[in-house]
Amino acid sequence: MKHAPNRGRPSTIVGIVLLAVMLFPVYWMVNASLQPAGNTLQGGWFPFHPDFSGYVTALRDQGRNLVTSLIVALGSVVLSLGLAAPAAYALAHLPIRGTNFVLFGVLITQMVPGIVVANALYSAYNDLGLLNSYLGLILADSTAGVPFAIIVLRSFMRGIPREIIEAARVDGAGRLRIFRSVVLPVSANSLITAALFTFLFTWSDFLFALTLTTTETVRPITLGIYEYIGAHTNHWNAIMATAVAASAPAAVLLVIAQRYVAAGATSGAMK
């Protein structure tokens, strides 16, 4: 029986040090959010007497922006998967001419700088009345989510045995029924992976939010934090509390979907 190599104490210490360095910003963010208002440099290294006034201020001032980010992120996930899933299935299993050319075009879209897309969308949105709207941000953020989801889903769907699809076809199922009742349930892990990363792309978006919103009508949390710093520089506990609140949904989703993401990210390469 082959045993796993003994990495030894030095490797463990190096790993712990690297992990501590990477997590230090998170620790300091949480620590500063529980300190009294004022300069964070005057706070202690541990909040022995935690002050939650920063969270009260953050939820009062930024609660609406958090809801806006949640609506835009969920909308982008639904739109991206709704477009990418059938496209990925078609590219993986249907006899379509120019499949490689289409995939190359999808990859090219990932190389276009975001500022170029944002500036191009601004003029179009101004004519269509989509500036300062949920739909406008959902469409803009989906320009990154759709290509990524197509790449991830097609990679997995190519690994689905054709025998399963042919068996469903012999039983009388049409293409739509096969896609809905066979392909989608089998692709659950890759769907969760694509949905999670699309959510994270949209949740952390700053460029589209800054370019395509000019009023406070629709303002994601990333833009809210950016403007919060200038307006309340002395209230660092509220700023850090906002950052903690903005990080919490993404962290919770990552923890919940961790095993599905690992399976979905590797299954396409293993088959």
Coordinates of C-alpha atoms in Angstrom, one line a residue, residues 6-269:
N6 CA 5.4 13.0 5.0
R7 CA 5.6 16.7 4.4
G8 CA 7.2 17.4 7.8
R9 CA 7.0 20.2 10.3
P10 CA 8.7 22.9 8.2
S11 CA 6.2 22.5 5.4
T12 CA 3.4 22.8 7.9
I13 CA 4.9 25.9 9.4
V14 CA 5.3 27.5 6.0
G15 CA 1.7 26.7 5.1
I16 CA 0.4 28.2 8.4
V17 CA 2.5 31.4 7.9
L18 CA 1.3 31.8 4.3
L19 CA -2.3 31.2 5.4
A20 CA -1.9 33.8 8.2
V21 CA -0.5 36.4 5.7
M22 CA -3.4 35.8 3.3
L23 CA -6.1 36.0 6.0
F24 CA -4.6 39.0 7.8
P25 CA -6.7 41.5 5.8
V26 CA -9.8 39.6 6.6
Y27 CA -8.9 39.6 10.3
W28 CA -8.1 43.3 10.3
M29 CA -11.3 44.1 8.5
V30 CA -13.4 42.2 11.2
N31 CA -11.3 43.6 14.0
A32 CA -11.7 47.2 12.8
S33 CA -15.4 46.8 12.3
L34 CA -15.8 46.0 16.0
Q35 CA -13.8 49.0 17.2
P36 CA -15.2 52.3 18.2
A37 CA -15.5 55.0 15.5
G38 CA -12.3 56.8 14.7
N39 CA -8.9 56.0 13.3
T40 CA -8.3 52.2 13.1
L41 CA -4.6 52.7 13.9
Q42 CA -5.7 53.6 17.4
G43 CA -7.6 50.4 17.9
G44 CA -6.4 47.3 19.6
W45 CA -5.3 44.0 18.1
F46 CA -8.4 42.3 19.4
P47 CA -11.8 43.7 20.2
F48 CA -12.1 42.7 23.9
H49 CA -15.1 45.1 24.2
P50 CA -16.7 44.9 20.7
D51 CA -18.7 47.9 19.5
F52 CA -21.4 47.1 17.0
S53 CA -22.3 50.7 16.2
G54 CA -20.4 50.3 13.0
Y55 CA -22.7 47.6 11.8
V56 CA -25.8 49.6 12.8
T57 CA -24.5 52.5 10.8
A58 CA -23.5 50.3 7.8
L59 CA -26.9 48.6 7.6
R60 CA -28.7 51.9 7.9
D61 CA -26.6 53.6 5.1
Q62 CA -25.7 50.6 2.9
G63 CA -28.6 48.2 3.4
R64 CA -30.3 49.3 0.2
N65 CA -27.0 48.9 -1.8
L66 CA -26.7 45.4 -0.5
V67 CA -30.2 44.5 -1.7
T68 CA -29.3 46.1 -5.1
S69 CA -26.2 43.9 -5.4
L70 CA -28.2 40.8 -4.5
I71 CA -30.8 41.5 -7.1
V72 CA -28.3 42.2 -9.8
A73 CA -26.1 39.2 -8.9
L74 CA -29.1 36.8 -8.8
G75 CA -30.5 38.3 -12.0
S76 CA -27.1 37.9 -13.8
V77 CA -26.9 34.2 -12.6
V78 CA -30.3 33.4 -14.0
L79 CA -29.7 35.1 -17.3
S80 CA -26.2 33.7 -17.7
L81 CA -27.2 30.1 -17.0
G82 CA -30.4 30.5 -19.1
L83 CA -28.3 31.5 -22.1
A84 CA -25.2 29.4 -21.5
A85 CA -26.7 26.0 -20.6
P86 CA -28.5 25.4 -24.0
A87 CA -25.6 27.0 -25.9
A88 CA -23.1 24.7 -24.1
Y89 CA -25.3 21.6 -24.8
A90 CA -25.6 22.6 -28.5
L91 CA -21.8 23.1 -28.8
A92 CA -21.1 19.8 -27.0
H93 CA -23.6 17.4 -28.6
L94 CA -25.4 18.8 -31.6
P95 CA -23.9 18.7 -35.1
I96 CA -23.3 22.4 -35.6
R97 CA -20.9 23.8 -38.2
G98 CA -18.2 26.1 -37.0
T99 CA -18.2 24.9 -33.4
N100 CA -14.5 25.7 -33.0
F101 CA -15.0 29.1 -34.5
V102 CA -17.8 29.9 -32.0
L103 CA -15.8 28.7 -29.1
F104 CA -12.8 30.8 -30.2
G105 CA -15.2 33.8 -30.3
V106 CA -16.4 33.0 -26.8
L107 CA -12.8 32.9 -25.6
I108 CA -12.0 36.2 -27.4
T109 CA -14.8 37.9 -25.5
Q110 CA -13.0 37.0 -22.2
M111 CA -9.9 39.0 -23.4
V112 CA -11.7 42.3 -24.1
P113 CA -10.9 44.8 -21.3
G114 CA -13.9 45.6 -19.1
I115 CA -13.5 49.3 -19.6
V116 CA -13.9 48.9 -23.3
V117 CA -17.2 47.0 -22.9
A118 CA -18.4 49.5 -20.3
N119 CA -17.7 52.5 -22.5
A120 CA -19.4 50.9 -25.4
L121 CA -22.4 50.0 -23.3
Y122 CA -22.7 53.5 -21.9
S123 CA -23.6 55.0 -25.3
A124 CA -26.1 52.2 -26.1
Y125 CA -27.7 52.4 -22.6
N126 CA -28.0 56.1 -22.9
D127 CA -30.1 55.7 -26.1
L128 CA -32.1 52.8 -24.7
G129 CA -32.8 54.3 -21.3
L130 CA -31.0 51.5 -19.4
L131 CA -28.7 53.7 -17.4
N132 CA -29.3 53.5 -13.6
S133 CA -31.5 50.4 -14.0
Y134 CA -31.3 46.8 -12.6
L135 CA -31.7 45.4 -16.1
G136 CA -28.8 47.4 -17.5
L137 CA -26.4 46.1 -14.8
I138 CA -27.7 42.5 -15.1
L139 CA -27.1 42.6 -18.9
A140 CA -23.7 44.2 -18.5
D141 CA -22.5 41.8 -15.8
S142 CA -23.8 38.9 -17.9
T143 CA -21.3 39.8 -20.6
A144 CA -18.7 38.2 -18.4
G145 CA -20.9 35.4 -16.9
V146 CA -22.3 34.0 -20.1
P147 CA -18.9 33.2 -21.8
F148 CA -17.5 31.7 -18.6
A149 CA -20.6 29.6 -18.1
I150 CA -20.5 28.3 -21.7
I151 CA -16.8 27.2 -21.3
V152 CA -17.4 25.5 -18.0
L153 CA -20.7 23.8 -19.0
R154 CA -19.5 22.6 -22.4
S155 CA -16.4 21.1 -20.9
F156 CA -18.6 19.0 -18.6
M157 CA -21.4 18.2 -21.1
R158 CA -18.8 16.8 -23.5
G159 CA -18.2 14.1 -20.9
I160 CA -21.8 13.0 -20.8
P161 CA -22.0 9.5 -22.5
R162 CA -23.8 9.7 -25.8
E163 CA -25.4 6.3 -24.9
I164 CA -27.5 8.1 -22.2
I165 CA -28.7 10.7 -24.7
E166 CA -29.4 8.0 -27.4
A167 CA -31.3 5.9 -24.9
A168 CA -33.6 8.9 -24.1
R169 CA -34.1 9.5 -27.8
V170 CA -35.1 5.9 -28.4
D171 CA -37.6 6.3 -25.6
G172 CA -39.2 9.1 -27.6
A173 CA -37.8 12.1 -25.9
G174 CA -37.2 15.2 -28.1
R175 CA -34.1 17.5 -27.9
L176 CA -35.8 19.8 -25.4
R177 CA -37.0 16.9 -23.2
I178 CA -33.5 15.4 -23.3
F179 CA -31.9 18.7 -22.4
R180 CA -34.3 19.4 -19.5
S181 CA -34.7 15.9 -18.0
V182 CA -31.3 14.2 -18.8
V183 CA -28.6 16.8 -19.5
L184 CA -29.4 19.4 -16.8
P185 CA -29.8 16.9 -13.9
V186 CA -26.5 15.2 -14.8
S187 CA -24.8 18.6 -15.1
A188 CA -25.8 19.8 -11.6
N189 CA -22.3 20.2 -10.3
S190 CA -21.1 22.2 -13.3
L191 CA -24.2 24.4 -13.2
I192 CA -23.6 25.2 -9.5
T193 CA -20.0 26.0 -10.3
A194 CA -20.9 28.3 -13.2
A195 CA -23.6 29.9 -11.1
L196 CA -21.3 30.5 -8.1
F197 CA -18.5 32.2 -10.2
T198 CA -21.0 34.3 -12.1
F199 CA -22.5 35.4 -8.8
L200 CA -19.0 36.3 -7.5
F201 CA -18.1 38.2 -10.7
T202 CA -21.3 40.3 -10.5
W203 CA -21.1 40.7 -6.7
S204 CA -17.6 42.2 -6.9
D205 CA -18.2 44.2 -10.0
F206 CA -17.1 47.8 -9.7
L207 CA -16.4 48.9 -13.3
F208 CA -19.9 48.5 -14.7
A209 CA -21.4 49.9 -11.6
L210 CA -19.2 53.0 -11.8
T211 CA -19.8 53.6 -15.5
L212 CA -23.4 52.7 -15.9
T213 CA -24.9 54.3 -12.8
T214 CA -24.9 58.0 -12.2
T215 CA -27.5 58.4 -9.5
E216 CA -28.4 56.7 -6.2
T217 CA -31.4 54.9 -7.7
V218 CA -29.5 51.7 -8.4
R219 CA -26.2 51.5 -6.6
P220 CA -24.4 48.2 -5.9
I221 CA -22.5 47.8 -2.6
T222 CA -19.1 48.0 -4.3
L223 CA -19.8 51.5 -5.4
G224 CA -21.4 52.3 -2.1
I225 CA -18.2 51.4 -0.2
Y226 CA -16.1 53.5 -2.7
E227 CA -18.2 56.6 -2.0
Y228 CA -18.6 55.7 1.7
I229 CA -14.8 56.1 2.2
G230 CA -14.9 59.7 1.0
A231 CA -18.0 60.7 2.9
H232 CA -17.2 59.1 6.3
T233 CA -13.4 58.8 6.5
N234 CA -13.5 59.0 10.3
H235 CA -16.0 56.2 10.6
W236 CA -13.7 53.3 9.7
N237 CA -15.7 50.9 11.8
A238 CA -18.8 51.5 9.6
I239 CA -16.7 51.2 6.5
M240 CA -15.2 47.9 7.6
A241 CA -18.6 46.7 8.8
T242 CA -19.9 47.4 5.3
A243 CA -17.0 45.4 3.9
V244 CA -17.8 42.5 6.2
A245 CA -21.5 42.6 5.3
A246 CA -20.5 42.7 1.6
S247 CA -18.1 39.7 2.0
A248 CA -20.5 37.6 4.0
P249 CA -22.8 36.4 1.1
A250 CA -19.9 35.3 -1.1
A251 CA -18.2 33.6 1.8
V252 CA -21.3 31.7 2.8
L253 CA -22.0 30.6 -0.8
L254 CA -18.4 29.4 -1.2
V255 CA -18.6 27.3 2.0
I256 CA -22.0 25.8 1.0
A257 CA -21.0 25.0 -2.6
Q258 CA -17.4 24.0 -2.0
R259 CA -17.8 20.3 -2.7
Y260 CA -20.0 20.9 -5.8
V261 CA -17.5 23.4 -7.1
A262 CA -14.6 21.0 -6.7
A263 CA -16.6 18.2 -8.5
G264 CA -17.8 20.6 -11.2
A265 CA -14.4 22.1 -11.9
T266 CA -12.5 18.8 -12.3
S267 CA -15.1 16.6 -13.8
G268 CA -14.7 18.1 -17.3
A269 CA -11.0 17.4 -17.2

